[in-house]
Tab-separated table of C-alpha atoms and ligand atoms in Angstrom:
chain	number	residue	atom	x	y	z
A	1	MET	CA	0.101	72.770	-37.920
A	2	THR	CA	1.220	69.223	-38.731
A	3	THR	CA	2.303	66.712	-36.058
A	4	ILE	CA	5.713	67.324	-34.566
A	5	ILE	CA	7.509	64.143	-35.560
A	6	GLU	CA	10.745	62.494	-34.430
A	7	PRO	CA	13.429	64.370	-36.417
A	8	PHE	CA	15.341	61.158	-37.183
A	9	LYS	CA	14.846	57.722	-38.682
A	10	ILE	CA	15.973	54.472	-37.086
A	11	LYS	CA	19.059	52.671	-38.363
A	12	SER	CA	19.698	50.159	-35.611
A	13	VAL	CA	17.196	48.626	-33.206
A	14	GLU	CA	17.383	46.907	-29.844
A	15	PRO	CA	14.680	44.452	-28.675
A	16	ILE	CA	12.743	45.088	-25.472
A	17	HIS	CA	11.580	42.245	-23.283
A	18	PHE	CA	8.038	41.366	-22.312
A	19	THR	CA	7.158	39.784	-18.963
A	20	THR	CA	3.838	38.915	-17.339
A	21	LYS	CA	2.356	40.691	-14.354
A	22	GLU	CA	2.945	37.580	-12.207
A	23	GLN	CA	6.601	37.487	-13.234
A	24	ARG	CA	7.001	41.169	-12.441
A	25	GLU	CA	5.479	40.725	-8.980
A	26	LYS	CA	8.113	38.078	-8.252
A	27	ILE	CA	10.931	40.113	-9.791
A	28	LEU	CA	10.040	43.169	-7.724
A	29	ARG	CA	9.780	41.165	-4.520
A	30	ALA	CA	13.196	39.637	-5.225
A	31	ALA	CA	14.517	43.185	-5.746
A	32	ALA	CA	13.112	44.220	-2.332
A	33	TYR	CA	10.892	46.769	-4.119
A	34	ASN	CA	13.999	48.673	-5.172
A	35	PRO	CA	13.802	49.433	-8.922
A	36	PHE	CA	17.589	49.875	-9.084
A	37	LEU	CA	17.969	46.174	-8.262
A	38	ILE	CA	15.794	44.948	-11.159
A	39	HIS	CA	17.723	43.551	-14.122
A	40	ALA	CA	17.218	45.897	-17.070
A	41	ASP	CA	16.179	42.930	-19.219
A	42	ASP	CA	13.111	42.579	-17.005
A	43	VAL	CA	12.020	46.160	-17.743
A	44	LEU	CA	9.839	46.888	-20.757
A	45	ILE	CA	10.025	50.685	-20.917
A	46	ASP	CA	12.911	52.033	-18.873
A	47	LEU	CA	12.271	55.548	-17.618
A	48	LEU	CA	14.624	55.277	-14.643
A	49	THR	CA	16.845	57.978	-16.073
A	50	ASP	CA	17.672	60.064	-19.108
A	51	SER	CA	21.334	59.756	-18.118
A	52	GLY	CA	23.660	57.819	-20.389
A	53	THR	CA	20.645	56.242	-22.057
A	54	SER	CA	20.469	58.369	-25.219
A	55	ALA	CA	20.564	56.877	-28.688
A	56	MET	CA	23.695	58.175	-30.373
A	57	SER	CA	23.478	59.446	-33.936
A	58	SER	CA	25.232	57.908	-36.929
A	59	ALA	CA	27.596	60.903	-36.805
A	60	GLN	CA	28.463	60.098	-33.190
A	61	TRP	CA	29.091	56.433	-34.028
A	62	ALA	CA	31.308	57.566	-36.881
A	63	GLY	CA	33.099	59.775	-34.325
A	64	ILE	CA	33.652	56.723	-32.143
A	65	MET	CA	35.647	55.171	-34.984
A	66	ILE	CA	37.854	58.226	-35.488
A	67	GLY	CA	38.428	58.761	-31.751
A	68	ASP	CA	42.117	59.379	-31.067
A	69	GLU	CA	43.278	57.242	-28.148
A	70	SER	CA	46.599	59.017	-27.566
A	71	TYR	CA	47.371	59.365	-23.868
A	72	ALA	CA	48.390	63.013	-24.143
A	73	GLY	CA	47.297	65.629	-26.650
A	74	SER	CA	44.591	63.530	-28.316
A	75	LYS	CA	42.994	65.137	-31.374
A	76	SER	CA	39.611	64.188	-29.917
A	77	PHE	CA	40.383	66.182	-26.773
A	78	PHE	CA	40.992	69.315	-28.816
A	79	HIS	CA	37.690	68.771	-30.639
A	80	PHE	CA	35.968	68.321	-27.248
A	81	GLU	CA	37.742	71.361	-25.768
A	82	LYS	CA	36.972	73.676	-28.682
A	83	THR	CA	33.300	72.646	-28.778
A	84	ILE	CA	32.874	73.433	-25.073
A	85	GLN	CA	34.830	76.679	-25.366
A	86	ASP	CA	32.583	77.741	-28.262
A	87	ILE	CA	29.380	76.946	-26.349
A	88	THR	CA	30.362	78.338	-22.948
A	89	GLY	CA	32.946	81.001	-23.778
A	90	MET	CA	35.035	79.498	-20.969
A	91	PRO	CA	38.690	79.005	-21.847
A	92	ILE	CA	39.500	76.103	-19.509
A	93	VAL	CA	37.979	72.670	-20.099
A	94	ILE	CA	38.711	69.726	-17.794
A	95	PRO	CA	37.256	66.360	-18.826
A	96	ALA	CA	35.928	63.874	-16.272
A	97	HIS	CA	34.330	60.465	-16.612
A	98	GLN	CA	30.918	61.748	-15.530
A	99	GLY	CA	29.174	64.631	-13.797
A	100	ARG	CA	29.748	63.518	-10.216
A	101	ALA	CA	33.468	63.085	-10.851
A	102	ALA	CA	33.590	66.723	-11.930
A	103	GLU	CA	31.616	67.659	-8.789
A	104	LYS	CA	33.898	65.610	-6.555
A	105	ILE	CA	36.935	67.478	-7.848
A	106	LEU	CA	35.346	70.919	-7.687
A	107	PHE	CA	33.930	70.522	-4.175
A	108	THR	CA	37.060	68.886	-2.810
A	109	VAL	CA	38.848	72.079	-3.849
A	110	VAL	CA	36.282	74.707	-2.800
A	111	GLY	CA	34.231	72.879	-0.117
A	112	GLY	CA	35.055	72.027	3.493
A	113	LYS	CA	33.649	72.389	6.972
A	114	GLY	CA	31.812	75.628	7.723
A	115	LYS	CA	31.189	76.385	4.041
A	116	TYR	CA	27.839	76.661	2.271
A	117	ILE	CA	27.044	76.021	-1.390
A	118	VAL	CA	23.818	77.758	-2.383
A	119	SER	CA	21.611	76.678	-5.254
A	120	ASN	CA	18.105	76.554	-6.690
A	121	THR	CA	18.161	72.777	-6.029
A	122	LEU	CA	21.294	70.664	-5.875
A	123	PHE	CA	21.080	67.283	-7.560
A	124	ASP	CA	21.640	64.419	-5.098
A	125	THR	CA	25.209	63.582	-6.227
A	126	THR	CA	26.089	67.278	-6.118
A	127	ARG	CA	24.706	67.618	-2.613
A	128	ALA	CA	26.457	64.394	-1.557
A	129	ASN	CA	29.817	65.630	-2.868
A	130	ILE	CA	29.333	68.952	-1.080
A	131	GLU	CA	28.411	67.216	2.177
A	132	PHE	CA	31.257	64.715	1.829
A	133	SER	CA	33.678	67.669	1.755
A	134	GLY	CA	32.189	68.839	5.083
A	135	ALA	CA	30.280	71.755	3.556
A	136	GLU	CA	26.522	72.222	3.564
A	137	GLY	CA	24.288	72.400	0.494
A	138	ILE	CA	21.474	74.950	0.603
A	139	ASP	CA	18.497	74.903	-1.773
A	140	LEU	CA	16.801	78.269	-2.271
A	141	LEU	CA	14.138	77.481	-4.853
A	142	CYS	CA	11.485	80.045	-5.738
A	143	LYS	CA	8.081	79.528	-4.097
A	144	GLU	CA	6.222	78.420	-7.223
A	145	GLY	CA	8.864	75.712	-7.778
A	146	LYS	CA	7.624	73.923	-4.669
A	147	LEU	CA	3.983	73.769	-5.774
A	148	PRO	CA	3.570	70.922	-8.286
A	149	SER	CA	0.076	71.837	-9.440
A	150	ILE	CA	0.666	75.551	-10.042
A	151	PRO	CA	1.970	76.198	-13.569
A	152	ALA	CA	4.569	78.928	-14.023
A	153	PRO	CA	7.091	79.429	-16.831
A	154	PHE	CA	10.313	79.275	-14.806
A	155	LYS	CA	9.781	77.142	-11.744
A	156	GLY	CA	13.497	76.380	-11.526
A	157	ASN	CA	14.349	79.961	-10.550
A	158	VAL	CA	16.390	80.797	-7.480
A	159	ASP	CA	14.573	82.745	-4.748
A	160	THR	CA	16.827	85.781	-5.063
A	161	ALA	CA	15.534	87.508	-1.916
A	162	ALA	CA	16.291	84.356	0.079
A	163	LEU	CA	19.712	84.162	-1.564
A	164	GLU	CA	20.634	87.671	-0.480
A	165	ARG	CA	19.286	87.070	3.045
A	166	PHE	CA	21.283	83.852	3.302
A	167	ILE	CA	24.518	85.522	2.200
A	168	GLU	CA	23.983	88.356	4.721
A	169	GLU	CA	23.313	85.855	7.491
A	170	LYS	CA	26.192	83.421	6.876
A	171	GLY	CA	28.751	85.798	5.390
A	172	ALA	CA	30.004	85.776	1.799
A	173	GLU	CA	33.403	84.486	2.976
A	174	ASN	CA	31.720	81.184	3.907
A	175	ILE	CA	30.088	80.720	0.501
A	176	PRO	CA	32.702	79.560	-2.017
A	177	LEU	CA	30.191	79.428	-4.829
A	178	CYS	CA	26.577	79.528	-5.896
A	179	MET	CA	25.465	76.762	-8.233
A	180	VAL	CA	22.374	77.010	-10.413
A	181	THR	CA	21.055	73.735	-11.854
A	182	VAL	CA	19.615	74.084	-15.379
A	183	THR	CA	17.070	72.636	-15.806
A	184	ASN	CA	16.242	71.901	-12.198
A	185	ASN	CA	16.206	68.108	-12.222
A	186	SER	CA	15.178	67.439	-8.623
A	187	GLY	CA	12.506	70.138	-8.836
A	188	GLY	CA	10.639	68.719	-11.830
A	189	GLY	CA	13.037	69.463	-14.696
A	190	GLN	CA	11.831	73.047	-14.597
A	191	PRO	CA	13.794	75.779	-16.358
A	192	VAL	CA	15.577	78.837	-14.977
A	193	SER	CA	15.017	82.146	-16.778
A	194	MET	CA	17.810	84.296	-18.159
A	195	GLU	CA	16.438	87.146	-16.035
A	196	ASN	CA	16.850	85.014	-12.893
A	197	ILE	CA	20.425	84.037	-13.843
A	198	ARG	CA	21.190	87.723	-14.407
A	199	GLN	CA	19.783	88.631	-10.973
A	200	VAL	CA	21.683	85.800	-9.268
A	201	LYS	CA	24.844	86.951	-11.037
A	202	SER	CA	24.348	90.501	-9.859
A	203	ILE	CA	23.910	89.346	-6.235
A	204	CYS	CA	26.958	87.075	-6.545
A	205	THR	CA	29.027	89.924	-7.985
A	206	LYS	CA	27.934	92.264	-5.167
A	207	TYR	CA	29.279	89.804	-2.588
A	208	GLY	CA	32.231	88.492	-4.619
A	209	ILE	CA	30.837	84.944	-4.889
A	210	PRO	CA	31.536	82.968	-8.088
A	211	LEU	CA	28.500	81.705	-9.998
A	212	PHE	CA	28.575	78.157	-11.372
A	213	ILE	CA	26.065	76.362	-13.553
A	214	ASP	CA	25.216	72.670	-13.355
A	215	ALA	CA	24.810	72.452	-17.112
A	216	CYS	CA	23.591	68.851	-17.566
A	217	ARG	CA	20.472	69.977	-19.433
A	218	PHE	CA	21.549	73.400	-20.690
A	219	ALA	CA	20.071	72.979	-24.190
A	220	GLU	CA	16.628	72.040	-22.873
A	221	ASN	CA	16.780	75.070	-20.557
A	222	CYS	CA	17.823	77.353	-23.433
A	223	TYR	CA	14.919	76.111	-25.537
A	224	PHE	CA	12.476	76.979	-22.743
A	225	ILE	CA	14.012	80.466	-22.613
A	226	LYS	CA	13.461	80.810	-26.355
A	227	LEU	CA	9.822	79.708	-26.022
A	228	ARG	CA	8.871	81.522	-22.841
A	229	GLU	CA	11.062	84.537	-22.181
A	230	LYS	CA	10.530	87.900	-23.833
A	231	GLY	CA	13.277	88.882	-26.232
A	232	TYR	CA	14.581	85.396	-27.045
A	233	ALA	CA	12.121	84.077	-29.670
A	234	ASP	CA	14.383	85.077	-32.565
A	235	LYS	CA	17.658	84.008	-31.002
A	236	SER	CA	19.360	80.721	-31.846
A	237	ILE	CA	20.089	78.148	-29.136
A	238	PRO	CA	23.873	78.702	-29.384
A	239	GLU	CA	23.251	82.459	-28.901
A	240	ILE	CA	21.058	81.839	-25.855
A	241	ALA	CA	23.563	79.335	-24.427
A	242	SER	CA	26.374	81.783	-24.979
A	243	GLU	CA	24.523	84.463	-22.983
A	244	LEU	CA	23.589	81.979	-20.241
A	245	PHE	CA	27.196	80.887	-19.734
A	246	SER	CA	28.498	84.453	-20.016
A	247	TYR	CA	27.117	85.114	-16.508
A	248	ALA	CA	28.937	82.110	-15.043
A	249	ASP	CA	32.451	81.754	-13.690
A	250	GLY	CA	32.386	78.038	-14.282
A	251	CYS	CA	30.220	75.015	-14.844
A	252	THR	CA	30.089	71.281	-14.363
A	253	MET	CA	28.294	69.038	-16.795
A	254	SER	CA	27.357	65.399	-17.084
A	255	ALA	CA	27.656	64.643	-20.795
A	256	LYS	CA	25.299	61.718	-20.196
A	257	LYS	CA	22.373	64.101	-20.605
A	258	ASP	CA	22.466	66.966	-23.127
A	259	ALA	CA	25.465	65.596	-25.030
A	260	PHE	CA	23.766	62.344	-26.088
A	261	ALA	CA	26.751	60.401	-24.750
A	262	ASN	CA	26.692	57.189	-22.751
A	263	ILE	CA	29.444	58.435	-20.456
A	264	GLY	CA	31.386	61.642	-19.780
A	265	GLY	CA	31.462	65.001	-18.111
A	266	PHE	CA	33.575	68.081	-17.597
A	267	ILE	CA	34.368	71.189	-15.603
A	268	ALA	CA	34.723	74.450	-17.543
A	269	LEU	CA	36.323	77.453	-15.866
A	270	ARG	CA	37.659	80.958	-16.328
A	271	ASN	CA	39.999	80.962	-13.328
A	272	GLU	CA	43.443	79.448	-13.959
A	273	GLU	CA	44.317	79.192	-10.262
A	274	LEU	CA	41.240	77.060	-9.563
A	275	ALA	CA	41.972	75.038	-12.705
A	276	VAL	CA	45.451	74.130	-11.451
A	277	GLN	CA	43.990	72.772	-8.200
A	278	CYS	CA	41.296	70.856	-10.094
A	279	ARG	CA	43.799	69.371	-12.544
A	280	ASN	CA	46.028	68.195	-9.695
A	281	LEU	CA	43.136	66.220	-8.267
A	282	LEU	CA	42.070	65.101	-11.717
A	283	ILE	CA	45.412	63.433	-12.349
A	284	ILE	CA	45.230	61.297	-9.223
A	285	THR	CA	41.571	60.348	-9.633
A	286	GLU	CA	40.451	60.583	-13.271
A	287	GLY	CA	43.490	60.785	-15.501
A	288	PHE	CA	45.692	63.112	-17.517
A	289	PRO	CA	44.013	66.480	-18.341
A	290	THR	CA	43.526	65.633	-22.019
A	291	TYR	CA	41.340	62.604	-21.323
A	292	GLY	CA	40.130	62.786	-17.693
A	293	GLY	CA	38.848	59.236	-17.336
A	294	LEU	CA	37.419	59.041	-20.847
A	295	ALA	CA	38.461	57.206	-23.965
A	296	GLY	CA	39.291	59.390	-26.973
A	297	ARG	CA	36.218	57.977	-28.698
A	298	ASP	CA	34.003	59.235	-25.858
A	299	LEU	CA	35.481	62.732	-26.169
A	300	GLU	CA	34.658	62.641	-29.877
A	301	ALA	CA	31.069	61.446	-29.340
A	302	ILE	CA	30.492	64.162	-26.720
A	303	ALA	CA	31.843	66.906	-28.983
A	304	ILE	CA	29.482	65.848	-31.771
A	305	GLY	CA	26.535	65.369	-29.395
A	306	LEU	CA	26.938	68.827	-27.878
A	307	LYS	CA	26.438	70.370	-31.314
A	308	GLU	CA	23.502	68.112	-32.239
A	309	VAL	CA	21.633	68.855	-29.022
A	310	MET	CA	21.332	72.545	-29.914
A	311	GLU	CA	19.495	71.848	-33.182
A	312	GLU	CA	15.990	73.251	-32.926
A	313	PRO	CA	14.011	70.474	-34.649
A	314	TYR	CA	15.448	68.116	-32.051
A	315	LEU	CA	14.638	70.399	-29.104
A	316	GLN	CA	11.150	71.080	-30.425
A	317	TYR	CA	10.487	67.332	-30.639
A	318	ARG	CA	12.126	66.695	-27.269
A	319	ILE	CA	10.148	69.265	-25.299
A	320	ARG	CA	6.933	68.410	-27.164
A	321	SER	CA	7.231	64.690	-26.393
A	322	ILE	CA	7.446	65.345	-22.649
A	323	GLN	CA	4.503	67.729	-22.922
A	324	TYR	CA	2.535	65.109	-24.874
A	325	LEU	CA	2.749	62.571	-22.062
A	326	THR	CA	2.050	65.210	-19.407
A	327	GLU	CA	-1.074	66.354	-21.267
A	328	LYS	CA	-2.402	62.801	-21.630
A	329	LEU	CA	-2.024	62.288	-17.889
A	330	MET	CA	-3.618	65.618	-17.035
A	331	LYS	CA	-6.598	64.767	-19.204
A	332	ALA	CA	-7.082	61.630	-17.076
A	333	ASN	CA	-6.733	63.741	-13.879
A	334	VAL	CA	-3.435	62.147	-12.844
A	335	PRO	CA	-1.709	64.765	-10.641
A	336	VAL	CA	1.497	65.772	-12.413
A	337	MET	CA	4.025	68.534	-12.003
A	338	GLN	CA	2.911	71.458	-14.144
A	339	PRO	CA	3.968	72.600	-16.618
A	340	ALA	CA	5.858	69.692	-18.235
A	341	GLY	CA	9.598	69.725	-17.535
A	342	GLY	CA	12.403	69.300	-20.042
A	343	HIS	CA	13.404	65.676	-19.657
A	344	ALA	CA	10.813	63.927	-17.543
A	345	VAL	CA	7.245	63.724	-16.370
A	346	TYR	CA	6.868	64.005	-12.620
A	347	ILE	CA	3.828	62.468	-10.949
A	348	ASP	CA	2.813	64.008	-7.635
A	349	ALA	CA	2.593	60.832	-5.551
A	350	LYS	CA	1.487	62.706	-2.422
A	351	ALA	CA	-1.576	64.009	-4.266
A	352	MET	CA	-2.259	60.718	-6.032
A	353	LEU	CA	-1.962	58.495	-2.962
A	354	PRO	CA	-3.237	60.572	-0.024
A	355	HIS	CA	-3.995	57.359	1.887
A	356	ILE	CA	-0.260	56.557	2.152
A	357	PRO	CA	1.559	58.668	4.780
A	358	VAL	CA	4.967	60.084	3.796
A	359	GLU	CA	6.570	57.712	6.342
A	360	GLN	CA	5.446	54.883	4.039
A	361	TYR	CA	6.951	56.477	0.939
A	362	PRO	CA	4.046	57.054	-1.478
A	363	GLY	CA	6.503	57.747	-4.317
A	364	GLN	CA	8.206	54.393	-3.954
A	365	ALA	CA	4.841	52.647	-3.675
A	366	LEU	CA	3.813	54.228	-6.977
A	367	VAL	CA	7.091	53.220	-8.638
A	368	ALA	CA	6.361	49.609	-7.605
A	369	ALA	CA	2.783	49.770	-8.912
A	370	LEU	CA	3.898	51.112	-12.315
A	371	TYR	CA	6.431	48.346	-12.705
A	372	ILE	CA	3.967	45.608	-11.793
A	373	GLU	CA	1.218	47.016	-13.993
A	374	GLY	CA	3.211	47.498	-17.176
A	375	GLY	CA	6.932	46.882	-16.740
A	376	VAL	CA	7.561	50.633	-16.686
A	377	ARG	CA	10.479	51.655	-14.474
A	378	GLY	CA	10.542	55.128	-12.902
A	379	VAL	CA	12.296	56.588	-9.899
A	380	GLU	CA	11.139	58.082	-6.623
A	381	ILE	CA	12.246	61.657	-6.019
A	382	GLY	CA	10.868	62.239	-2.555
A	383	SER	CA	11.503	61.246	1.032
A	384	LEU	CA	13.261	58.008	0.111
A	385	MET	CA	15.818	59.944	-1.925
A	386	PHE	CA	15.984	63.172	0.075
A	387	GLY	CA	14.376	62.457	3.473
A	388	LYS	CA	16.462	62.662	6.625
A	389	HIS	CA	15.916	61.373	10.135
A	390	ASP	CA	16.015	63.379	13.353
A	391	GLU	CA	17.815	62.155	16.498
A	392	THR	CA	14.774	60.132	17.543
A	393	GLY	CA	14.603	58.411	14.159
A	394	ASN	CA	11.549	60.304	12.909
A	395	LEU	CA	11.453	61.045	9.199
A	396	ILE	CA	12.078	64.640	8.123
A	397	PRO	CA	10.289	64.404	4.769
A	398	ALA	CA	11.383	65.906	1.463
A	399	VAL	CA	9.571	68.995	0.149
A	400	MET	CA	7.723	66.940	-2.476
A	401	GLU	CA	6.912	63.264	-3.061
A	402	LEU	CA	7.431	62.845	-6.800
A	403	VAL	CA	7.860	59.944	-9.173
A	404	ARG	CA	10.041	60.825	-12.125
A	405	LEU	CA	9.580	59.181	-15.481
A	406	ALA	CA	12.656	60.351	-17.343
A	407	ILE	CA	12.534	60.012	-21.099
A	408	PRO	CA	15.791	58.823	-22.689
A	409	ARG	CA	16.769	61.000	-25.655
A	410	ARG	CA	15.822	59.735	-29.155
A	411	VAL	CA	15.035	56.248	-27.786
A	412	TYR	CA	11.285	55.641	-27.534
A	413	THR	CA	8.636	56.285	-30.166
A	414	GLN	CA	5.223	57.838	-29.727
A	415	SER	CA	3.525	54.449	-29.337
A	416	HIS	CA	5.883	53.573	-26.491
A	417	ILE	CA	4.824	56.794	-24.819
A	418	ASP	CA	1.137	56.066	-25.486
A	419	TYR	CA	1.633	52.717	-23.772
A	420	VAL	CA	3.275	54.399	-20.760
A	421	ALA	CA	0.291	56.755	-20.469
A	422	GLU	CA	-2.103	53.788	-20.538
A	423	VAL	CA	-0.175	52.032	-17.756
A	424	ILE	CA	-0.119	55.138	-15.555
A	425	ILE	CA	-3.825	55.781	-16.079
A	426	GLU	CA	-4.654	52.173	-15.204
A	427	VAL	CA	-2.636	52.480	-11.989
A	428	TYR	CA	-4.304	55.820	-11.236
A	429	GLU	CA	-7.749	54.304	-11.597
A	430	ASN	CA	-6.857	51.564	-9.105
A	431	ARG	CA	-4.823	53.834	-6.830
A	432	LYS	CA	-6.793	53.072	-3.668
A	433	LYS	CA	-5.439	49.500	-3.718
A	434	ILE	CA	-1.787	50.625	-3.556
A	435	LYS	CA	-0.107	50.050	-0.195
A	436	GLY	CA	2.780	51.879	1.478
A	437	LEU	CA	6.293	50.515	1.981
A	438	GLN	CA	8.836	50.494	4.772
A	439	ILE	CA	12.619	50.403	4.780
A	440	GLU	CA	14.047	47.098	5.969
A	441	TYR	CA	17.693	47.839	5.371
A	442	GLU	CA	19.625	50.987	4.537
A	443	ALA	CA	23.381	50.999	3.985
A	444	PRO	CA	25.132	53.139	6.605
A	445	ILE	CA	27.044	56.235	5.472
A	446	SER	CA	30.564	56.246	6.879
B	1	F0G	N1	23.703	67.157	-11.920
B	1	F0G	C1	22.446	66.884	-12.332
B	1	F0G	C2	21.449	67.996	-12.450
B	1	F0G	C3	22.099	65.569	-12.666
B	1	F0G	O1	20.864	65.324	-13.079
B	1	F0G	C4	23.075	64.546	-12.557
B	1	F0G	C5	22.741	63.155	-12.856
B	1	F0G	C6	24.364	64.894	-12.137
B	1	F0G	C7	24.640	66.207	-11.835
B	1	F0G	C8	25.459	63.854	-11.995
B	1	F0G	O2	25.909	63.415	-13.232
B	1	F0G	O3	25.302	60.985	-13.330
B	1	F0G	O4	27.050	61.940	-14.826
B	1	F0G	O5	27.493	61.664	-12.421
B	1	F0G	N2	21.562	62.747	-12.941
B	1	F0G	C9	21.132	61.400	-13.291
B	1	F0G	C10	19.637	61.343	-13.194
B	1	F0G	C11	21.826	60.295	-12.556
B	1	F0G	O6	19.077	60.245	-13.300
B	1	F0G	O7	18.998	62.392	-13.061
B	1	F0G	P1	26.461	61.914	-13.456
């Protein structure tokens, strides 16, 4: 077989900026070792997120020019609406300016004190919106999903036995919905199988609980189903997506991921009563229901992106490029989450830096080392992001201490990725010199 190549050529380029190691040491110190506080111009390869960082296609840029900016009834809204209806089979489409805005609206309506939202793993903004409403977010990830070094095809699956036990214990009336994140971002970008979705749906139906999908990376998840699940090899991505969404009562999506857009999101629903409540909130927070905080041009770009993302040459290249980096790291013995996820490589910082206790945030220490070594910016997904403190101030650590290197869509070439691998391997070889970190200041949550 020939090399799987980027299924596009480059029309417009953007320079990246080189700095020296000494400069980066200063920059990081000035940013208090927080990669979010580094100016993007001081980053060489930015793997902080795959969100809003995609390269848009020439068709999307053309769409930007034909975007209809009418306040009500924009032509671009109807293009956006029809595209989402066709993919999801859901009749109601409510635009929002990004994923968390959609979550805020949904959980303000269905959340509240004494309620539980169950999931495989909630993304941090999703969890925060649930908790802000007074409800509790519950992650019920399958066992293999919590073991970074054990490969399994669908490590994003919900632990269905735990789900049923939880519903029995807390009572279905206290669970306004179950939300499955595809792919499971906070758990390594791992996919959820169709079989698992079907089982979750059947449990939800038994107890009368609506099933929602966090669809940020639905196309990547569908491609994994095609590759790994029996019976799907000959199905197209739109067919697989259509089945996936057929089990759901609704979904939220950040269009900043699998829609190749720089901004945007939506809620899609089947229930008109819920839609009325969501739209009422939408109007006072996001905007009129035919734009929801977005410009007409954004709606157009999202509609086009949602169709492009389901093209198989793209998905083949996308999944392969993540695998390529993962394999290079594995060959050098760097401990990574296995198998490769859909949008990012996850380094197991706990395994790589056993000399740094979780109280000194090994993930964050590794993020700092990668930046200093090669100007590569990643993000900690561990106890800094998800850890809590007990009444005596002791850290309750996260399940895993990961560093995520998220690959923006259609942005970096293979030599950029080769460079990233070299930087990580260099850091790995000198890992014993890396020191832990402590928190000096944390903003209070009101
Ligand atoms: N759900 C998932 C699974 C996500 O990954 C994100 C964002 C959101 C919801 C929220 O969407 O950013 O448009 O408000 N994830 C980004 C990331 C920020 O870096 O993984 P948003």
